[in-house]
Amino acid sequence: MSWDNLLIFAVAATLCWLVGAVMAMRGKAVVPTASVSAIGSVIFFAFIVGMWISLERPPLRTMGETRLWYSFFLSLAGIAVYLRWRYRWILSFSTLMSVVFISINLLRPEIHSKSLMPALQSPWFVPHVIVYMFAYAMMGAVTLFALYLWLRPSHKEPSAEEMGVCDNLVRIGWAFLTLGMVMGALWAKQAWGDYWTWDPKETWAAATWLGYLLYLHLRKISKDHNVLFALLIFAFLMLQMCWWGINYLPSAQGVSVHVY
Amino acid sequence: MNLQWGYKRAFLRCALLFVVGAVLQLVFGDFDNSFLRYPWGLILAINYLYLLLLVYVQGAKWKWLQQLSDSYAMVSSLTSMLLLTIIFGFTRQDPSTEGVIGALGFSRMTSSWIFIIIFFYFLTTLGVTVMRDLHHWRHMRVATLLSHVVVFIALASSMFGSADKLRVMVNMQLDRMTYMAQTHDGEDYELPFALTLKEFKMEEYPAKLYVLDTKTESSSEQFLLAEYEGAEAEVNGWQLKVKQSIDMAVRMPQSEEFMEVHHVGAVPAVKVEARNTRTDEKREGWVSCGSHIFEPAYLWLDERYAVAMPRREAKRYLSRIEIMDEKGEQWREDVEVNKPARVGSWRIYQVGYDTQRGRWSSSSVVECVKDGWWPVVRVALWMILVTAVVMFLTAGGRHFGPKKQKGA
């Protein structure tokens, strides 16, 4: 399996996801709809597994490789939310988001090497990155949902149930952000001798974590949806800064050990 | 009206703390945490816990104490921490004190009075909340109760234990015993044990062959991974093929040929066949990255381009060290990246080696780290892991928006 095969797998997976999204929009039965979407995810996962085998290391090192997982988890998050809350639009959203990230990978092909530097050779590597990618996918889903609730043409006030979906997605996403951060801390102690060194990646991970934590606390006392939605979007921007923004941030140049 | 005043009061408190921190920073300079060294960190931590309990108990009598842990205090202290962390993220950390950013200590954030005070306030609101949660644990969501408690333990122990972290570097030479280390400030430090490097071992990834443009001194993006004999790839219009590969070789005197030799300084060498995909021209010859003894070898394709091999990437490297403790006991350990050795409360980490000599390095750099509070932090971190799992499993349950109650 090589990066060149991505197009075939991506097209096949996207077709399944699109069919699932259309079925959901038209109110077709839940199980067949989710199954079609799940087949798309399985096809996409097959590509990831193929890359894993051919690279002889987990495809979690480069930005492009993490984007693969992001697209995959977004599709899973969409299916999970659809199964749990039966939102007809969620599969369209998750498909759109997955396709955006696949397109970035297609437009910016990377040269992949089998090398994995000694610092990354740890049992923590795979869970740490996968858990983070899942958290990012959940936060991506809640950001889209918040944007929809905030800017929908009907200007309807979000219902308690709709806000409940936001809360639950944030709670799940925050739980996974926490898992990723703590796994990173335990790993850092093992690899670098300290569990927290305020490396730029760590600083922005902390800011993201605090941002969503603030949402969870603010939700208990604030009824102002504008503030809550703005915070969700702001927190997602911090997440982007943590994920790839620091690669371009002047204050982080040459000082981060999170460069692969 | 109550709601707005609650916010204003809480944020005013944070602003006041910010100003106090700024004044202290301008008057006293960076925050020095050395007063927290053992046993004072521990003594202060115990007293702090007692004070938190007192604040919680007295909160019933004194309203302002109660306000230290209400929702507004949590939101305001969280917002302040978030803002400072964002400033932290945008500010390059270096020892400079220039400009407003430097004067306020933001370029050395962890030693800035503002950061310390706001962090301490955040920790205190969390601490009082923990006391209340523990008192009313029957009415709490398990995930909320657990997350407050374990995050508090992790943050409090990292703060009170911050002065008990010691990191020193040791540059070991083969077969030479040493117990002297250097701190990051360049001062000598005597270790309570002695280290002797007995062996340095290194595994490398297979060589990569690039086409080098000697005019612009740039190399091709594509490469041929010389994993096995017969491996081939197209690189910049040349079809490269591995004809022969030797892991340890030396070029024979007055010869173009490489021979397998197991000797210090021996180099990896690859015999390559290059065929121009357009003109079908062929070249053949040896390519090597060289070592600290031998020069690199190139295969010239024309006057401008050549096939070159950069130094191979390290797959893993380890130092076999002999440790002797204060009692005179001796034993051997392998120290590798991600696999530190332990000596009492110290851990020894593989950091570096002589990169000029690569696998023939006769020296190795290790970092010895002592963190007396790590056992507490480790337990807290594992508890946070468990809490996050509980949070995930219990998410999706009860709706938890604003409570419909008086004044809200």
XYZ file of C-alpha atoms in Angstrom:
668
model
C 0.000 0.000 0.000
C 1.312 3.438 -0.823
C 0.077 6.998 -0.598
C -0.825 6.773 -4.323
C -3.607 4.318 -3.469
C -5.325 6.896 -1.264
C -7.409 8.244 -4.130
C -9.104 4.888 -4.850
C -9.871 4.189 -1.198
C -10.945 7.789 -0.581
C -13.357 7.778 -3.521
C -14.869 4.430 -2.476
C -15.216 5.526 1.170
C -16.641 8.937 0.236
C -19.228 7.327 -2.046
C -20.449 5.140 0.827
C -20.493 8.098 3.213
C -22.413 10.199 0.665
C -24.993 7.453 0.127
C -25.348 7.150 3.932
C -25.733 10.931 4.253
C -28.435 11.051 1.561
C -30.269 8.094 3.132
C -30.186 9.835 6.523
C -31.479 13.105 5.051
C -34.337 11.266 3.402
C -35.245 9.606 6.678
C -34.474 6.043 5.619
C -34.222 3.260 8.191
C -31.432 3.810 10.714
C -29.590 0.474 10.558
C -29.096 0.297 6.755
C -28.095 3.981 6.698
C -25.519 3.557 9.459
C -24.298 0.319 7.835
C -23.606 1.984 4.482
C -21.690 4.761 6.225
C -19.827 2.201 8.330
C -18.742 0.357 5.156
C -17.189 3.654 4.018
C -15.312 3.894 7.309
C -14.144 0.268 7.015
C -12.828 0.931 3.486
C -10.976 3.995 4.732
C -9.609 2.085 7.717
C -8.371 -0.620 5.334
C -6.173 2.032 3.694
C -4.805 3.077 7.105
C -4.047 -0.552 7.978
C -2.392 -1.003 4.569
C -0.178 2.029 5.197
C 0.629 0.684 8.673
C 1.782 -2.623 7.194
C 3.760 -1.149 4.325
C 5.455 1.522 6.432
C 6.255 -1.090 9.119
C 5.303 1.518 11.726
C 2.041 3.172 12.848
C 1.022 5.869 10.334
C 0.774 8.498 13.070
C 3.955 10.482 12.628
C 3.374 13.149 10.006
C 0.597 15.730 9.727
C -0.843 13.921 6.695
C -0.908 10.658 8.597
C -2.766 12.215 11.534
C -5.263 13.706 9.054
C -6.048 10.169 7.876
C -7.095 9.209 11.390
C -8.983 12.454 11.800
C -11.124 11.753 8.724
C -11.680 8.196 9.896
C -12.714 9.169 13.424
C -14.949 11.966 12.157
C -16.876 9.435 10.114
C -17.156 7.197 13.186
C -18.239 10.111 15.379
C -20.909 10.987 12.812
C -22.234 7.436 12.782
C -22.190 7.240 16.598
C -24.095 10.522 16.983
C -26.560 9.434 14.295
C -27.199 6.111 16.025
C -27.535 7.717 19.441
C -29.581 10.821 18.635
C -30.882 10.155 15.104
C -29.920 13.558 13.706
C -30.535 13.392 9.989
C -27.951 16.039 9.076
C -25.012 14.758 11.100
C -23.816 12.274 8.459
C -23.722 15.038 5.838
C -21.631 17.156 8.201
C -19.219 14.403 9.140
C -18.857 13.403 5.461
C -18.138 16.983 4.448
C -15.518 17.365 7.156
C -13.866 14.009 6.381
C -13.717 14.848 2.677
C -12.111 18.226 3.409
C -9.286 16.531 5.303
C -8.896 13.779 2.701
C -8.700 16.461 -0.001
C -5.903 18.230 1.891
C -4.028 14.920 1.909
C -4.627 14.411 -1.809
C -3.508 17.939 -2.646
C -0.450 17.790 -0.414
C 1.034 14.341 -0.904
C 3.856 13.530 1.465
C 6.996 11.491 1.026
C 6.650 8.758 3.605
C 9.595 7.162 5.225
C 9.719 4.079 7.386
C 11.941 5.744 9.951
C 10.580 6.300 13.410
C 12.929 8.187 15.684
C 13.777 6.517 18.998
C 11.677 8.998 21.031
C 8.536 7.820 19.204
C 9.263 4.151 19.782
C 7.072 3.741 22.830
C 3.916 1.839 23.731
C 2.374 5.273 24.422
C 2.787 6.475 20.819
C -0.257 4.798 19.269
C -2.805 5.392 22.080
C -1.602 8.972 22.666
C -2.099 10.076 19.059
C -5.216 8.018 18.324
C -6.967 9.251 21.452
C -6.092 12.847 20.511
C -7.351 12.376 16.960
C -10.622 10.987 18.289
C -10.939 13.972 20.644
C -10.212 16.356 17.749
C -12.883 14.636 15.668
C -15.461 14.991 18.451
C -14.569 18.649 18.866
C -14.797 19.102 15.092
C -18.298 17.608 15.176
C -19.442 19.830 18.047
C -17.993 22.923 16.342
C -19.993 22.204 13.196
C -23.103 21.574 15.257
C -22.595 24.786 17.237
C -22.128 26.769 14.009
C -25.326 25.241 12.646
C -27.294 26.085 15.795
C -25.855 29.573 15.905
C -26.213 30.554 12.273
C -29.170 28.525 11.006
C -31.523 30.556 8.813
C -34.528 30.039 11.100
C -32.713 31.861 13.970
C -34.482 29.454 16.287
C -33.246 29.359 19.870
C -31.462 26.060 20.461
C -33.588 23.618 22.383
C -32.483 21.966 25.621
C -32.019 18.742 23.691
C -29.827 20.400 21.079
C -27.665 21.977 23.762
C -27.565 18.565 25.428
C -25.929 17.141 22.272
C -23.303 19.904 22.413
C -22.671 19.155 26.083
C -22.312 15.438 25.522
C -20.000 15.804 22.538
C -17.835 18.235 24.509
C -17.817 15.930 27.522
C -16.730 12.957 25.415
C -14.209 15.069 23.507
C -12.852 16.582 26.732
C -12.541 13.133 28.317
C -10.443 12.069 25.315
C -8.400 15.298 25.366
C -7.660 14.496 28.999
C -6.694 10.919 28.143
C -4.379 12.150 25.392
C -2.792 14.788 27.600
C -2.205 12.451 30.541
C -0.844 9.677 28.310
C 1.479 12.308 26.854
C 2.567 13.307 30.369
C 3.282 9.709 31.418
C 5.170 9.159 28.169
C 7.128 12.427 28.523
C 8.310 11.333 31.972
C 9.520 8.071 30.425
C 11.186 9.695 27.412
C 12.353 13.143 28.529
C 12.467 12.898 32.320
C 9.639 15.305 33.105
C 5.884 14.992 32.733
C 5.286 18.621 31.823
C 7.784 21.113 30.418
C 5.527 23.775 28.841
C 6.726 22.880 25.365
C 4.652 24.987 22.879
C 2.596 21.912 21.959
C 1.904 21.262 25.636
C 1.040 24.907 26.299
C -1.528 24.964 23.509
C -2.865 21.555 24.564
C -3.387 23.030 28.045
C -5.105 26.113 26.563
C -7.436 23.888 24.510
C -8.190 21.715 27.528
C -8.932 24.793 29.662
C -11.135 26.265 26.914
C -13.442 23.259 26.772
C -13.347 22.948 30.567
C -14.517 26.551 30.731
C -17.424 25.674 28.426
C -18.441 22.804 30.723
C -18.443 25.125 33.747
C -20.001 28.083 31.982
C -22.853 25.891 30.772
C -23.982 25.454 34.366
C -24.563 29.148 34.957
C -24.893 30.845 31.578
C -27.969 30.892 29.420
C -26.374 33.118 26.803
C -25.993 30.855 23.796
C -23.933 33.424 21.909
C -21.195 33.267 24.537
C -21.301 29.476 24.629
C -21.126 29.038 20.865
C -18.399 31.663 20.537
C -16.408 29.817 23.191
C -16.807 26.486 21.397
C -15.511 27.995 18.166
C -12.686 29.787 19.952
C -11.670 26.548 21.694
C -11.630 24.788 18.324
C -9.308 27.487 16.960
C -6.956 26.822 19.882
C -7.154 23.137 19.048
C -6.009 23.935 15.490
C -3.150 25.957 16.917
C -2.145 22.954 19.016
C -2.493 20.475 16.149
C -0.673 22.315 13.335
C -0.704 26.076 14.010
C 2.424 25.960 16.178
C 4.412 24.836 13.128
C 3.940 28.374 11.822
C 3.887 30.288 15.118
C 7.020 32.461 15.503
C 7.170 31.952 19.283
C 7.307 28.159 18.815
C 9.992 28.004 16.109
C 12.965 25.884 17.047
C 11.892 25.314 20.634
C 9.342 22.525 20.402
C 10.418 18.917 20.806
C 7.147 17.909 19.127
C 8.605 18.145 15.620
C 8.425 15.055 13.450
C -28.870 41.377 38.393
C -27.311 38.944 40.877
C -25.809 37.028 38.002
C -24.074 40.080 36.579
C -22.727 41.178 39.950
C -21.456 37.653 40.574
C -19.408 37.822 37.391
C -18.180 41.345 37.981
C -17.059 40.578 41.498
C -15.258 37.418 40.466
C -13.475 39.008 37.491
C -12.572 42.082 39.558
C -10.886 39.746 42.027
C -8.858 38.210 39.193
C -7.926 41.658 37.852
C -6.782 42.668 41.319
C -4.645 39.543 41.612
C -3.168 40.312 38.178
C -2.221 43.821 39.333
C -0.731 42.494 42.581
C 1.279 39.961 40.559
C 2.495 42.674 38.181
C 3.609 44.907 41.051
C 5.446 42.028 42.764
C 7.105 41.130 39.458
C 8.270 44.709 38.891
C 9.508 45.101 42.472
C 11.060 41.686 43.178
C 11.756 40.255 39.715
C 11.156 36.589 38.938
C 9.444 34.317 41.445
C 11.991 32.124 43.211
C 10.534 28.790 44.279
C 13.575 27.576 46.216
C 11.733 28.105 49.528
C 9.609 25.098 48.533
C 12.565 22.683 48.764
C 12.047 19.608 50.925
C 10.790 19.581 53.620
C 9.208 23.033 53.282
C 7.151 22.128 50.212
C 5.587 19.236 52.087
C 5.004 21.255 55.271
C 3.378 24.071 53.292
C 1.273 21.607 51.288
C -0.135 20.078 54.500
C -0.860 23.534 55.924
C -2.456 24.574 52.656
C -4.811 21.581 52.807
C -5.731 22.513 56.372
C -6.370 26.119 55.303
C -8.603 24.965 52.449
C -10.623 22.896 54.912
C -10.837 25.903 57.209
C -11.984 28.147 54.362
C -14.675 25.649 53.456
C -15.896 25.240 57.050
C -15.803 28.962 57.798
C -17.515 29.642 54.470
C -20.818 28.949 56.199
C -20.198 32.015 58.405
C -18.325 34.297 56.042
C -19.924 34.949 52.709
C -16.731 36.192 51.044
C -15.025 32.910 51.830
C -17.935 31.070 50.279
C -17.495 33.188 47.164
C -14.035 31.674 46.710
C -15.543 28.503 45.360
C -18.845 29.495 43.767
C -19.491 29.027 40.060
C -18.435 32.597 39.276
C -15.098 32.093 40.994
C -14.555 28.879 39.012
C -15.453 30.542 35.711
C -13.360 33.644 36.391
C -10.297 31.722 37.595
C -10.590 29.305 34.652
C -10.879 32.226 32.215
C -7.841 33.913 33.778
C -5.804 30.705 33.558
C -6.912 30.276 29.952
C -5.919 33.849 29.019
C -2.522 33.494 30.677
C -1.957 30.160 28.938
C -2.774 31.773 25.585
C -0.310 34.591 26.329
C 2.167 31.838 27.316
C 1.595 30.141 23.956
C 2.144 33.326 21.974
C 5.237 34.452 23.884
C 8.629 33.044 23.048
C 10.153 31.760 26.266
C 13.657 33.125 26.783
C 15.440 34.813 29.681
C 15.069 38.322 28.250
C 13.449 41.024 30.363
C 12.990 43.540 27.556
C 9.727 45.344 26.829
C 6.430 45.118 28.672
C 6.163 41.353 28.044
C 9.590 40.774 29.554
C 9.026 43.167 32.465
C 5.791 41.377 33.410
C 7.675 38.089 33.276
C 5.628 36.600 30.431
C 8.773 35.545 28.591
C 9.623 33.402 31.641
C 6.031 32.522 32.383
C 6.542 29.775 34.968
C 8.586 32.198 37.105
C 6.183 35.102 36.619
C 4.437 36.322 39.764
C 1.254 36.948 37.757
C 1.150 33.354 36.525
C 1.987 31.937 39.966
C -0.675 34.031 41.723
C -3.425 33.319 39.181
C -2.490 29.623 39.187
C -2.583 29.613 42.989
C -5.992 31.297 42.962
C -7.265 28.741 40.438
C -5.878 25.918 42.580
C -7.518 27.415 45.676
C -10.973 27.730 44.110
C -10.582 24.143 42.940
C -9.337 23.063 46.379
C -12.300 24.581 48.236
C -14.617 23.031 45.648
C -12.973 19.659 46.347
C -13.683 20.088 50.069
C -17.334 20.836 49.309
C -17.570 17.942 46.830
C -16.116 15.528 49.361
C -18.544 16.779 52.014
C -21.540 16.316 49.698
C -20.178 13.366 47.731
C -23.507 11.545 47.741
C -25.093 14.263 45.594
C -22.249 14.567 43.113
C -21.799 13.077 39.646
C -19.024 10.524 40.059
C -17.070 11.905 37.081
C -17.266 15.498 38.364
C -16.245 14.560 41.914
C -13.350 12.412 40.692
C -12.094 14.936 38.150
C -12.047 17.761 40.716
C -10.167 15.635 43.238
C -7.564 14.122 40.914
C -6.834 17.302 38.954
C -6.376 19.087 42.295
C -3.922 16.436 43.529
C -1.939 16.580 40.284
C -1.757 20.399 40.186
C -1.080 20.839 43.918
C 1.684 18.226 43.982
C 3.313 19.666 40.867
C 3.256 23.119 42.458
C 4.481 22.224 45.953
C 6.998 19.786 44.481
C 8.302 22.171 41.820
C 11.489 22.989 43.744
C 12.371 19.333 44.336
C 13.033 18.539 40.691
C 16.683 18.137 39.858
C 18.035 17.501 36.356
C 21.754 17.087 35.687
C 23.720 15.928 32.650
C 26.565 13.420 32.682
C 28.992 13.045 29.781
C 30.348 9.508 30.068
C 33.510 8.288 28.349
C 34.036 4.619 27.622
C 35.403 2.708 30.653
C 35.908 5.875 32.698
C 34.050 6.105 35.989
C 32.384 9.424 36.811
C 30.134 10.796 39.524
C 30.308 14.443 38.462
C 27.396 15.959 36.577
C 26.538 19.427 35.295
C 23.355 21.310 36.065
C 21.627 23.198 33.246
C 23.258 26.370 34.608
C 26.671 24.796 34.029
C 27.449 24.173 37.701
C 29.090 20.954 38.892
C 26.950 18.527 40.844
C 28.151 15.448 42.701
C 25.897 12.446 42.185
C 25.265 9.961 45.016
C 26.363 7.169 42.637
C 29.070 6.618 40.023
C 28.539 5.732 36.373
C 30.837 3.920 33.945
C 30.026 3.557 30.243
C 30.849 -0.041 29.357
C 29.449 -0.136 25.842
C 27.574 2.053 23.369
C 25.411 0.310 20.791
C 23.506 1.726 17.878
C 21.138 0.362 15.268
C 20.476 2.382 12.150
C 17.782 2.451 9.491
C 18.783 1.296 5.986
C 20.609 3.918 3.948
C 18.674 6.345 1.749
C 20.137 7.371 -1.595
C 19.329 10.797 -2.991
C 20.305 12.588 -6.173
C 22.360 15.591 -5.164
C 22.487 18.800 -7.187
C 26.028 19.973 -6.465
C 25.388 23.389 -8.006
C 22.498 24.364 -5.737
C 23.613 21.989 -2.958
C 20.099 20.593 -2.698
C 19.023 16.986 -2.747
C 16.070 15.310 -4.414
C 12.808 14.856 -2.516
C 12.502 11.241 -3.625
C 15.011 8.655 -2.492
C 15.886 5.003 -2.869
C 15.713 3.059 0.361
C 18.607 0.596 0.147
C 16.771 -2.029 2.182
C 17.905 -5.060 0.204
C 19.969 -5.912 -2.848
C 17.805 -5.415 -5.926
C 15.738 -2.563 -4.429
C 15.064 0.146 -6.992
C 13.316 3.482 -7.359
C 13.150 6.369 -9.782
C 14.793 9.479 -8.430
C 14.907 12.701 -10.488
C 14.859 10.944 -13.843
C 17.338 8.232 -12.860
C 16.335 4.646 -12.147
C 18.507 3.667 -9.192
C 19.081 0.028 -8.289
C 20.983 -1.500 -5.381
C 23.516 -4.021 -6.756
C 25.318 -4.733 -3.506
C 25.058 -3.457 0.045
C 27.617 -3.783 2.857
C 26.885 -2.691 6.420
C 30.511 -2.301 7.495
C 32.960 -1.647 4.703
C 36.189 0.068 3.892
C 37.388 1.252 0.478
C 40.548 -0.575 -0.510
C 43.644 1.610 -1.090
C 44.112 2.602 -4.723
C 40.823 0.971 -5.603
C 37.236 1.994 -6.280
C 35.913 -1.156 -4.591
C 34.577 -1.473 -1.037
C 35.290 -4.598 1.025
C 33.531 -5.884 4.133
C 35.672 -5.036 7.166
C 34.612 -5.014 10.826
C 36.730 -2.238 12.205
C 36.256 1.065 14.029
C 35.165 3.696 11.518
C 33.878 1.155 8.968
C 31.152 2.675 6.783
C 27.932 1.476 5.174
C 28.458 1.253 1.412
C 26.042 0.590 -1.459
C 26.947 -0.311 -5.035
C 24.395 1.437 -7.239
C 23.412 1.125 -10.845
C 21.858 4.294 -12.250
C 20.027 4.404 -15.588
C 18.794 7.623 -17.102
C 15.123 6.972 -17.910
C 15.238 9.342 -20.922
C 18.585 8.620 -22.562
C 19.207 5.101 -21.160
C 22.722 6.135 -20.132
C 24.123 3.962 -17.341
C 26.441 4.620 -14.434
C 27.627 2.236 -11.750
C 29.634 2.760 -8.618
C 29.870 2.827 -4.844
C 28.121 5.335 -2.609
C 28.846 5.795 1.079
C 28.096 8.333 3.801
C 31.592 8.058 5.271
C 32.488 8.139 8.932
C 34.736 10.061 11.300
C 37.675 8.239 9.672
C 36.685 7.718 6.036
C 35.511 10.231 3.431
C 32.058 9.855 1.868
C 31.813 8.364 -1.645
C 29.535 9.620 -4.450
C 28.445 8.209 -7.778
C 28.691 11.028 -10.329
C 25.866 10.983 -12.857
C 27.187 13.949 -14.847
C 29.129 17.100 -14.056
C 26.367 18.476 -11.864
C 24.425 15.605 -10.334
C 25.624 12.783 -8.086
C 24.066 9.982 -6.072
C 24.745 10.565 -2.375
C 24.022 8.864 0.921
C 23.413 11.050 4.010
C 24.284 9.617 7.418
C 21.846 6.835 8.269
C 19.096 7.657 10.775
C 19.344 6.133 14.239
C 16.807 3.403 14.888
C 17.812 2.863 18.475
C 20.836 3.467 20.598
C 21.700 2.351 24.085
C 24.368 2.781 26.688
C 25.375 -0.197 28.794
C 26.431 1.406 32.046
C 27.841 0.144 35.284
C 26.365 1.816 38.333
C 27.985 1.900 41.763
C 25.911 3.254 44.625
C 27.070 4.816 47.884
C 27.220 1.419 49.596
C 29.637 0.185 46.958
C 27.130 -2.129 45.294
C 27.662 -2.487 41.548
C 25.339 -3.560 38.795
C 24.803 -3.029 35.055
C 21.869 -1.398 33.292
C 21.006 -0.669 29.680
C 19.803 2.893 29.230
C 17.872 3.650 26.078
C 15.536 6.396 24.848
C 12.127 5.710 26.447
C 13.754 3.144 28.774
C 15.435 4.966 31.651
C 17.309 3.153 34.419
C 16.510 3.669 38.097
C 18.882 4.252 40.974
C 16.892 4.876 44.166
C 14.819 8.010 43.535
C 16.943 8.907 40.500
C 16.220 8.007 36.905
C 18.865 7.952 34.203
C 17.865 8.937 30.662
C 19.736 8.406 27.403
C 20.144 11.832 25.833
C 22.897 11.856 23.244
C 26.185 10.536 21.885
C 29.048 11.684 19.710
C 27.154 12.239 16.462
C 30.398 12.693 14.519
C 31.371 9.115 15.323
C 27.814 7.756 15.159
C 27.761 4.048 15.961
C 31.478 4.217 16.777
C 30.811 6.767 19.508
C 32.944 6.184 22.611
C 30.984 8.660 24.691
C 27.381 8.948 25.729
C 25.390 11.704 27.387
C 22.793 10.786 29.982
C 20.530 12.955 32.092
C 19.970 12.066 35.743
C 16.629 13.254 37.084
C 15.374 13.305 40.649
C 11.781 14.264 41.389
C 10.713 13.389 44.921
C 7.054 14.179 44.175
C 6.817 12.012 41.069
C 5.209 9.044 42.919
C 2.346 11.333 44.003
C 2.018 12.921 40.550
C 2.134 9.493 38.899
C -0.723 8.185 41.037
C -2.686 11.377 40.284
C -2.077 11.035 36.540
C -3.221 7.405 36.505
C -6.285 8.442 38.507
C -7.014 11.141 35.922
C -6.837 8.450 33.224
C -9.405 6.374 35.100
C -11.569 9.473 35.675
C -11.518 10.343 31.970
C -12.707 6.825 31.158
C -15.500 7.175 33.759
C -16.409 10.544 32.245
C -16.604 9.032 28.776
C -18.705 6.104 29.971
C -21.133 8.317 31.883
C -21.413 11.065 29.232
C -24.689 11.228 27.405
C -26.655 10.808 30.593
C -28.322 13.589 32.474
C -28.871 17.007 30.985
C -26.705 19.490 32.835
C -27.560 22.971 31.620
C -28.345 25.879 33.921
C -30.538 24.849 36.799
C -33.969 26.426 36.790
C -33.897 28.008 40.200
C -34.398 31.310 41.919
C -32.384 34.177 40.522
C -30.871 32.133 37.711
